[in-house]
Coordinates of C-alpha atoms in Angstrom, one line a residue:
M1 CA 110.0 72.5 101.6
S2 CA 106.6 70.9 101.9
T3 CA 105.9 68.4 104.7
G4 CA 105.6 65.6 102.1
I5 CA 109.0 66.3 100.6
L6 CA 110.5 66.5 104.1
E7 CA 109.1 63.1 105.0
G8 CA 110.3 61.7 101.7
I9 CA 113.9 63.0 102.4
V10 CA 113.9 61.4 105.9
E11 CA 112.5 58.1 104.6
K12 CA 115.1 57.9 101.9
R13 CA 117.8 58.7 104.4
R14 CA 116.7 56.0 106.7
R15 CA 116.8 53.4 103.8
R16 CA 120.3 54.6 102.8
I17 CA 121.5 54.2 106.4
L18 CA 120.2 50.7 106.5
R19 CA 122.1 49.9 103.2
E20 CA 125.3 51.8 103.8
G21 CA 125.5 52.6 107.5
H22 CA 125.7 56.0 109.2
S23 CA 128.9 56.8 107.4
L24 CA 127.0 56.5 104.1
G25 CA 129.7 54.5 102.5
V26 CA 132.4 57.0 103.3
Q27 CA 135.6 56.1 105.1
I28 CA 135.5 58.1 108.4
P29 CA 138.5 58.5 110.7
A30 CA 138.4 56.3 113.8
E31 CA 139.1 59.5 115.8
R32 CA 138.7 63.2 115.1
R33 CA 141.9 64.7 113.6
V34 CA 140.9 68.3 113.1
P35 CA 140.5 71.0 115.8
L36 CA 137.1 71.9 117.3
V37 CA 136.3 75.6 116.4
S38 CA 133.6 77.6 118.1
F39 CA 130.5 78.1 115.9
G40 CA 128.8 81.4 115.3
R41 CA 131.8 83.8 115.7
E42 CA 131.2 87.4 114.7
P43 CA 130.5 88.5 112.1
C44 CA 128.0 85.7 112.3
I45 CA 127.4 84.9 108.6
I46 CA 127.2 81.2 107.8
C47 CA 127.6 80.4 104.1
E48 CA 126.4 77.2 102.6
I49 CA 128.0 74.6 100.4
K50 CA 125.4 72.7 98.3
R51 CA 124.9 71.6 94.8
S52 CA 121.2 71.3 94.6
S53 CA 118.0 71.5 96.6
P54 CA 114.4 70.2 96.4
S55 CA 113.0 73.7 95.9
R56 CA 115.5 74.9 93.3
G57 CA 116.8 71.8 91.6
G58 CA 120.4 72.0 90.4
I59 CA 122.2 75.1 91.8
N60 CA 125.8 74.2 90.9
P61 CA 126.1 70.5 90.2
S62 CA 129.9 70.7 89.5
L63 CA 130.6 72.7 92.7
D64 CA 134.1 72.1 94.2
P65 CA 133.5 72.4 98.0
V66 CA 137.1 73.3 98.8
R67 CA 137.2 76.1 96.2
Q68 CA 133.8 77.4 97.4
A69 CA 135.0 77.4 101.0
G70 CA 138.0 79.3 99.9
L71 CA 135.8 82.0 98.4
Y72 CA 134.0 82.3 101.7
A73 CA 137.2 82.4 103.8
D74 CA 138.6 85.1 101.5
A75 CA 135.5 87.2 102.1
G76 CA 135.9 87.0 105.9
V77 CA 133.4 84.3 106.5
L78 CA 134.2 82.3 109.6
S79 CA 131.4 79.6 109.6
V80 CA 130.5 77.3 106.7
S81 CA 127.5 75.0 106.4
V82 CA 128.1 71.8 104.4
L83 CA 125.1 69.8 103.0
T84 CA 125.9 66.1 103.3
E85 CA 122.5 64.7 102.2
E86 CA 123.0 62.9 98.9
D87 CA 119.6 62.2 97.2
Y88 CA 118.1 65.8 97.3
F89 CA 121.1 68.0 97.9
S90 CA 123.9 66.1 96.1
G91 CA 126.1 66.4 99.2
S92 CA 128.5 64.0 100.9
L93 CA 130.5 63.6 104.1
L94 CA 133.5 63.8 101.8
D95 CA 132.7 67.4 101.1
L96 CA 132.6 68.2 104.9
M97 CA 135.9 66.4 105.5
A98 CA 137.7 68.1 102.6
V99 CA 136.5 71.5 103.7
K100 CA 137.5 71.1 107.3
E101 CA 140.9 69.5 106.6
T102 CA 141.7 72.3 104.1
F103 CA 140.4 75.1 106.3
P104 CA 140.8 73.9 109.9
Q105 CA 140.3 77.5 111.1
L106 CA 136.7 77.6 109.8
S107 CA 133.8 76.4 111.9
V108 CA 131.9 73.8 109.9
L109 CA 128.3 73.0 110.4
R110 CA 127.0 69.6 109.2
K111 CA 123.7 70.4 107.6
E112 CA 121.9 67.1 107.6
F113 CA 118.7 65.4 108.7
I114 CA 120.2 64.1 111.9
L115 CA 118.2 61.2 113.3
D116 CA 120.1 59.5 116.1
G117 CA 123.3 59.5 118.3
E118 CA 125.4 57.6 115.7
D119 CA 124.8 60.4 113.3
L120 CA 126.4 62.7 115.8
E121 CA 129.4 60.4 116.4
I122 CA 130.0 60.3 112.6
S123 CA 129.7 64.1 112.4
F124 CA 132.2 64.6 115.1
R125 CA 134.8 62.2 113.7
A126 CA 134.3 63.6 110.2
G127 CA 135.2 67.1 111.5
A128 CA 132.0 68.9 112.1
D129 CA 132.1 71.7 114.7
A130 CA 128.3 72.0 114.8
V131 CA 125.3 70.1 113.7
L132 CA 121.8 71.1 112.6
L133 CA 118.9 69.6 114.7
I134 CA 115.5 70.1 113.1
A135 CA 112.9 70.2 115.9
S136 CA 110.0 69.4 113.5
L137 CA 111.7 66.0 112.6
L138 CA 112.3 64.9 116.2
D139 CA 110.0 64.2 119.2
A140 CA 110.8 66.2 122.3
D141 CA 112.6 63.3 124.1
T142 CA 114.8 62.6 121.1
L143 CA 115.6 66.3 120.6
V144 CA 116.8 66.5 124.2
E145 CA 118.9 63.4 123.9
L146 CA 120.6 64.5 120.7
Y147 CA 121.2 68.0 122.0
Q148 CA 122.8 66.7 125.1
K149 CA 125.0 64.3 123.2
T150 CA 126.1 67.0 120.8
C151 CA 127.2 69.2 123.7
A152 CA 129.0 66.2 125.4
L153 CA 131.0 65.7 122.2
G154 CA 132.0 69.3 122.3
M155 CA 130.1 70.4 119.2
D156 CA 127.5 73.2 119.0
A157 CA 124.0 72.5 118.0
L158 CA 121.9 74.8 115.8
V159 CA 118.3 73.9 116.8
E160 CA 116.0 74.9 113.9
V161 CA 112.4 75.7 114.6
H162 CA 109.5 76.2 112.1
S163 CA 106.5 76.6 114.4
I164 CA 105.2 77.3 117.9
E165 CA 105.2 73.6 118.5
D166 CA 108.9 73.5 117.7
V167 CA 109.6 76.4 120.0
V168 CA 107.9 74.6 122.9
K169 CA 110.2 71.6 122.3
A170 CA 113.3 73.8 122.1
R171 CA 112.3 75.8 125.2
H172 CA 113.2 72.9 127.5
L173 CA 116.8 72.9 126.0
R174 CA 117.3 76.7 126.0
P175 CA 119.8 76.1 123.1
R176 CA 122.7 78.4 122.7
F177 CA 121.9 78.7 118.9
T178 CA 118.3 78.8 117.6
G179 CA 117.7 78.9 113.9
I180 CA 114.4 80.1 112.3
N181 CA 113.9 79.3 108.6
S182 CA 112.1 81.7 106.4
R183 CA 110.8 78.9 104.2
D184 CA 107.1 78.0 104.9
L185 CA 106.9 74.2 105.0
R186 CA 103.4 74.3 103.6
S187 CA 103.6 76.8 100.7
F188 CA 107.3 76.2 99.8
R189 CA 107.8 80.0 99.7
T190 CA 110.3 82.0 101.6
D191 CA 109.1 85.1 103.4
L192 CA 111.5 87.4 105.3
L193 CA 108.9 88.2 107.9
L194 CA 108.2 84.7 109.0
P195 CA 111.3 84.4 111.2
L196 CA 110.5 87.8 112.7
Q197 CA 107.0 86.5 113.7
L198 CA 108.3 83.3 115.3
A199 CA 111.2 85.1 117.0
E200 CA 108.6 86.8 119.3
S201 CA 107.9 83.4 120.9
I202 CA 111.5 82.7 121.8
D203 CA 111.9 83.8 125.4
W204 CA 115.3 82.3 126.4
D205 CA 118.8 83.7 126.0
T206 CA 119.9 82.5 122.6
K207 CA 121.7 83.5 119.5
L208 CA 119.1 83.7 116.8
I209 CA 120.1 82.6 113.3
F210 CA 118.0 83.7 110.4
E211 CA 117.9 80.9 107.8
S212 CA 117.1 81.0 104.0
G213 CA 115.7 83.8 101.9
I214 CA 118.7 86.1 102.2
S215 CA 119.8 87.5 98.9
R216 CA 121.3 91.0 99.5
G217 CA 122.9 93.0 102.2
E218 CA 119.6 94.8 102.9
D219 CA 118.1 91.4 103.9
V220 CA 120.9 90.9 106.4
R221 CA 120.2 94.4 107.8
I222 CA 116.5 93.5 108.3
A223 CA 117.5 90.4 110.2
R224 CA 120.0 92.2 112.3
E225 CA 117.7 95.1 113.3
S226 CA 115.0 92.5 114.2
G227 CA 117.2 90.9 116.9
F228 CA 119.0 88.1 114.9
T229 CA 122.6 87.5 115.8
G230 CA 123.5 85.9 112.5
V231 CA 122.3 84.7 109.1
L232 CA 122.7 81.4 107.2
I233 CA 122.9 82.0 103.5
G234 CA 122.4 79.2 101.0
E235 CA 121.7 79.5 97.3
T236 CA 122.8 83.1 97.1
A237 CA 126.2 82.3 98.4
V238 CA 126.7 79.6 95.9
R239 CA 125.2 81.3 92.8
Y240 CA 126.5 84.8 93.5
P241 CA 129.9 84.7 95.2
E242 CA 130.4 88.3 94.0
R243 CA 127.9 89.4 96.7
L244 CA 129.9 87.9 99.6
G245 CA 131.6 91.2 100.4
E246 CA 128.2 93.0 100.6
L247 CA 126.6 90.2 102.7
A248 CA 129.6 89.9 105.1
A249 CA 129.8 93.7 105.5
A250 CA 126.1 93.9 106.4
A251 CA 126.5 91.0 108.9
G252 CA 129.4 92.8 110.5
T253 CA 127.4 95.9 111.3
G254 CA 125.8 96.4 114.7
P255 CA 122.0 96.0 115.1
E256 CA 120.1 99.1 114.0
N257 CA 117.4 100.8 116.0
S258 CA 114.6 100.4 113.5
V259 CA 111.6 98.3 114.6
F260 CA 109.5 98.7 111.5
W261 CA 109.5 95.2 110.0
K262 CA 109.7 93.6 113.4
H263 CA 106.6 95.4 114.6
L264 CA 104.6 94.7 111.5
A265 CA 105.5 91.0 111.7
R266 CA 104.4 90.9 115.3
R267 CA 101.1 92.6 114.6
R268 CA 100.3 90.3 111.7
A269 CA 101.0 87.3 113.9
D270 CA 98.9 88.6 116.8
H271 CA 95.9 89.5 114.6
P272 CA 95.9 87.3 111.5
Q273 CA 92.2 87.8 110.8
R274 CA 92.5 91.6 110.2
P275 CA 94.7 93.1 107.6
L276 CA 97.2 95.7 108.5
V277 CA 95.9 99.2 107.8
K278 CA 97.7 102.2 106.5
V279 CA 96.0 105.6 106.6
C280 CA 97.8 107.8 104.1
G281 CA 97.7 111.5 103.1
I282 CA 97.4 112.8 106.7
T283 CA 98.0 116.5 107.1
S284 CA 96.3 117.3 110.5
R285 CA 96.9 116.3 114.1
E286 CA 93.3 115.5 114.6
D287 CA 93.2 113.0 111.7
A288 CA 96.5 111.4 112.9
L289 CA 95.4 111.0 116.5
L290 CA 92.0 109.5 115.5
A291 CA 93.6 107.0 113.2
D292 CA 96.1 106.1 115.9
S293 CA 93.4 105.6 118.5
L294 CA 91.6 103.3 116.1
R295 CA 94.8 101.2 115.8
A296 CA 95.8 102.1 112.3
D297 CA 99.2 100.3 111.9
L298 CA 100.8 102.9 109.6
L299 CA 100.3 106.6 109.2
G300 CA 101.4 107.9 105.8
F301 CA 102.8 111.4 105.3
V302 CA 103.2 112.6 101.8
F303 CA 106.4 114.6 101.0
A304 CA 105.8 115.2 97.3
D305 CA 103.9 117.7 95.1
S306 CA 100.3 116.9 96.3
P307 CA 97.3 118.6 98.1
R308 CA 98.0 116.0 100.8
R309 CA 101.6 117.2 101.4
A310 CA 102.6 117.1 105.0
D311 CA 104.7 119.5 107.0
S312 CA 107.9 118.2 108.5
D313 CA 107.4 120.0 111.8
F314 CA 104.0 118.5 112.1
V315 CA 105.4 115.0 111.7
R316 CA 108.3 115.8 114.1
N317 CA 105.9 116.9 116.8
L318 CA 103.4 114.0 116.4
R319 CA 103.7 111.2 118.9
P320 CA 101.3 108.3 118.0
T321 CA 101.0 105.6 120.7
W322 CA 100.4 102.7 118.3
A323 CA 100.9 103.6 114.6
L324 CA 104.2 103.7 112.8
K325 CA 105.0 106.7 110.7
V326 CA 105.9 106.4 107.0
G327 CA 107.2 109.1 104.7
V328 CA 105.8 108.8 101.2
V329 CA 108.3 110.2 98.7
V330 CA 109.1 110.5 95.0
S331 CA 112.9 110.7 94.8
E332 CA 114.3 113.0 92.1
S333 CA 117.6 112.9 90.2
G334 CA 120.1 115.7 90.9
Q335 CA 122.4 117.4 88.4
D336 CA 124.8 114.5 88.7
G337 CA 122.1 112.0 87.7
R338 CA 122.0 110.4 91.1
R339 CA 118.7 110.1 92.9
R340 CA 118.3 111.8 96.3
L341 CA 115.8 111.6 99.2
P342 CA 114.2 115.0 99.9
G343 CA 116.3 116.6 102.6
E344 CA 113.5 117.0 105.1
V345 CA 112.6 113.3 104.8
E346 CA 116.3 112.3 105.3
E347 CA 116.4 114.4 108.5
L348 CA 113.1 113.0 109.9
L349 CA 114.3 109.4 109.2
D350 CA 117.8 110.0 110.7
E351 CA 116.2 111.7 113.8
G352 CA 113.8 108.8 114.3
Y353 CA 110.6 110.8 113.5
L354 CA 109.8 108.5 110.6
D355 CA 109.9 104.7 111.0
A356 CA 110.2 104.0 107.2
V357 CA 110.0 105.4 103.7
Q358 CA 107.6 104.4 101.0
F359 CA 109.1 105.1 97.6
H360 CA 106.4 106.0 95.1
G361 CA 108.5 107.3 92.2
D362 CA 110.6 105.8 89.4
E363 CA 113.3 104.3 91.7
E364 CA 115.2 101.3 90.5
P365 CA 115.5 98.1 92.7
G366 CA 119.1 98.6 93.4
E367 CA 118.7 102.3 94.4
C368 CA 116.2 102.2 97.2
A369 CA 118.2 100.8 100.2
G370 CA 121.0 103.4 99.5
L371 CA 118.5 106.2 99.7
A372 CA 116.6 105.2 102.8
F373 CA 116.3 102.3 105.2
P374 CA 114.0 100.8 106.2
Y375 CA 111.9 101.2 103.1
Y376 CA 109.4 99.5 100.9
K377 CA 108.4 100.2 97.3
A378 CA 105.1 101.2 95.9
V379 CA 104.4 100.2 92.2
R380 CA 101.6 101.5 90.1
V381 CA 100.0 98.5 88.5
G382 CA 98.0 98.6 85.2
S383 CA 99.4 95.5 83.4
Q384 CA 101.1 92.2 83.8
K385 CA 104.3 93.9 82.9
D386 CA 103.9 96.1 86.0
L387 CA 103.5 93.0 88.2
E388 CA 106.7 91.5 86.8
A389 CA 108.5 94.8 87.5
A390 CA 107.2 94.8 91.1
R391 CA 108.8 91.4 91.7
T392 CA 112.3 92.8 91.0
F393 CA 112.2 95.1 94.1
R394 CA 114.0 93.8 97.2
S395 CA 111.9 95.1 100.1
P396 CA 110.0 92.3 102.0
R397 CA 106.8 93.8 100.7
V398 CA 105.8 95.8 97.7
L399 CA 102.7 98.0 97.8
M400 CA 100.5 97.5 94.7
D401 CA 98.8 100.8 93.8
A402 CA 96.5 101.6 90.9
R403 CA 98.0 103.2 87.8
A404 CA 96.2 106.4 87.0
E405 CA 97.3 108.8 84.3
G406 CA 99.2 111.7 85.6
M407 CA 98.9 110.7 89.3
R408 CA 101.3 109.0 91.7
G409 CA 98.6 108.0 94.2
G410 CA 95.4 109.1 96.0
S411 CA 93.5 108.7 92.7
G412 CA 90.6 106.6 94.0
V413 CA 91.1 104.2 91.1
R414 CA 91.2 100.4 91.8
I415 CA 93.5 97.9 90.3
S416 CA 91.7 95.4 88.1
S417 CA 90.6 92.2 89.9
H418 CA 92.5 89.8 87.7
L419 CA 95.8 91.7 88.3
V420 CA 95.2 91.7 92.1
R421 CA 94.6 88.0 92.0
R422 CA 97.9 87.4 90.1
A423 CA 99.7 89.7 92.6
A424 CA 98.2 87.7 95.5
E425 CA 99.5 84.4 94.0
T426 CA 103.1 85.4 94.5
G427 CA 103.0 86.2 98.2
P428 CA 101.5 88.5 100.9
L429 CA 99.5 91.3 99.2
W430 CA 99.8 94.9 100.1
I431 CA 97.2 96.9 98.1
A432 CA 96.2 100.5 97.6
G433 CA 93.8 102.3 95.3
G434 CA 90.1 103.0 95.5
I435 CA 89.5 101.3 98.9
N436 CA 86.7 102.7 100.9
C437 CA 84.0 101.6 103.4
E438 CA 81.7 100.4 100.7
N439 CA 84.2 97.9 99.2
V440 CA 86.7 97.1 101.9
L441 CA 85.1 93.9 103.1
E442 CA 84.7 92.6 99.6
I443 CA 88.4 93.3 98.9
V444 CA 89.4 91.6 102.2
R445 CA 87.2 88.6 101.4
D446 CA 88.2 88.2 97.8
F447 CA 92.0 88.8 98.0
N448 CA 93.0 88.3 101.7
P449 CA 95.5 91.3 101.6
E450 CA 98.1 91.5 104.4
L451 CA 97.9 95.3 104.3
I452 CA 95.3 97.8 102.9
D453 CA 96.3 101.4 102.2
L454 CA 93.5 104.1 102.2
S455 CA 93.6 107.7 101.4
S456 CA 90.9 109.4 99.2
G457 CA 88.3 106.8 100.1
I458 CA 88.1 108.0 103.7
E459 CA 88.4 111.8 103.0
A460 CA 86.0 114.7 103.3
E461 CA 88.3 116.6 100.9
A462 CA 91.8 116.2 99.7
G463 CA 94.1 116.1 102.8
K464 CA 91.2 116.1 105.3
K465 CA 89.9 112.8 106.6
D466 CA 86.2 112.2 107.3
P467 CA 86.1 111.1 110.9
E468 CA 82.9 109.1 110.4
K469 CA 84.3 107.2 107.4
L470 CA 87.4 106.5 109.3
K471 CA 85.5 105.1 112.3
R472 CA 83.2 103.1 110.1
L473 CA 86.2 101.5 108.3
F474 CA 87.6 100.1 111.5
E475 CA 84.2 99.1 112.8
L476 CA 83.8 97.0 109.6
L477 CA 87.3 95.4 109.9
D478 CA 87.1 94.8 113.6
G479 CA 83.6 93.4 113.3
R480 CA 84.9 90.9 110.8
M481 CA 87.3 89.6 113.4
E482 CA 84.5 88.8 115.9

């Protein structure tokens, strides 16, 4: 949520406390009458109970908190987050008490804009097992005071950070649980890579909780493979309870070995002035090593009918020191109608010789994760309808490539400027098609892409890169950073 909205929520809450007291007009037991249950047990999936939010408006205004908590418990969820803020989230302490008294075995997090010690006393007596402490709302001394009091009461604290400044505050505490929210407080958007970027700054032993933006099991997998212990799921859990099994199953799997999204997030954070660069259509060791030495972030190897088709043994024997390796594929339907990954690509991915797959065919949004993981989708864009289709895919990023008749990629054709601008309005832009040394700085200036993908624009001939063009490209990009 925007900083202005956040300030408005806090100010309204302060006024409500002045009128109604910290119990907000609810009759709270004089002493706690439910057991304390440890927060964040495995599988660490925390599902939320809320009726509305500032960003989405009404989610489920008639939500029954006890019934919702029952759905979560039946799906194997062990921790529940209950929104108790009234004005923006339509919550109540009554919701928290009802859930905890009905399901004493669950660990219940009070998700509220906690401001002082009396808030903590009320939370404890109402039955909360844990509370949310938002670092950006509290000065460093108050954060320390509230954290220590939370622990003294026997509750856990989920300390939420949004920025490096928040991390500095939290570092003094070394909290047992640290939450990172994928919602950008400035733009209001969620971005699955934001928590991955900020996680690199957390240098204490803690259980990282990925907050917001989770909608499918594959999002949980990305969080898990990037070092997060658990996930907090809000709107999706309320709107789509039929997904609970999928989400819980993904949370219950062990962390995977992939570093793809984590590395890209780190590099983007370390060098925000320069876009990530993918050099695609590589067929020779010389081209691969040169691109790697120039700090290309991704090397693309085509496994489809193309003059740029790569050899699997070549990819298997290539050991770049910097760049990640991506297999570019067009999946095909078998006789049973099911899509399949080319066998050689499946082997390379399973053996760790590819870091990810780029789907460049007619794959549907629900098919991709079952074919290869990690992955991202490339969509050929020639109209507004193509942009709308691109937004249905579930990978954290979708590569926008130019639509050229009879060609999947490497056409040298650019996407029209008005479509690129519209694509950039919806989130970080990954763009391919017709990028070369002559226009790359113009593209970077006009559209601020997060990633640019080059193939034919830096070639001497199809499948063979021009070393001078490749060097010139990085000179231009690196010179822009100075």
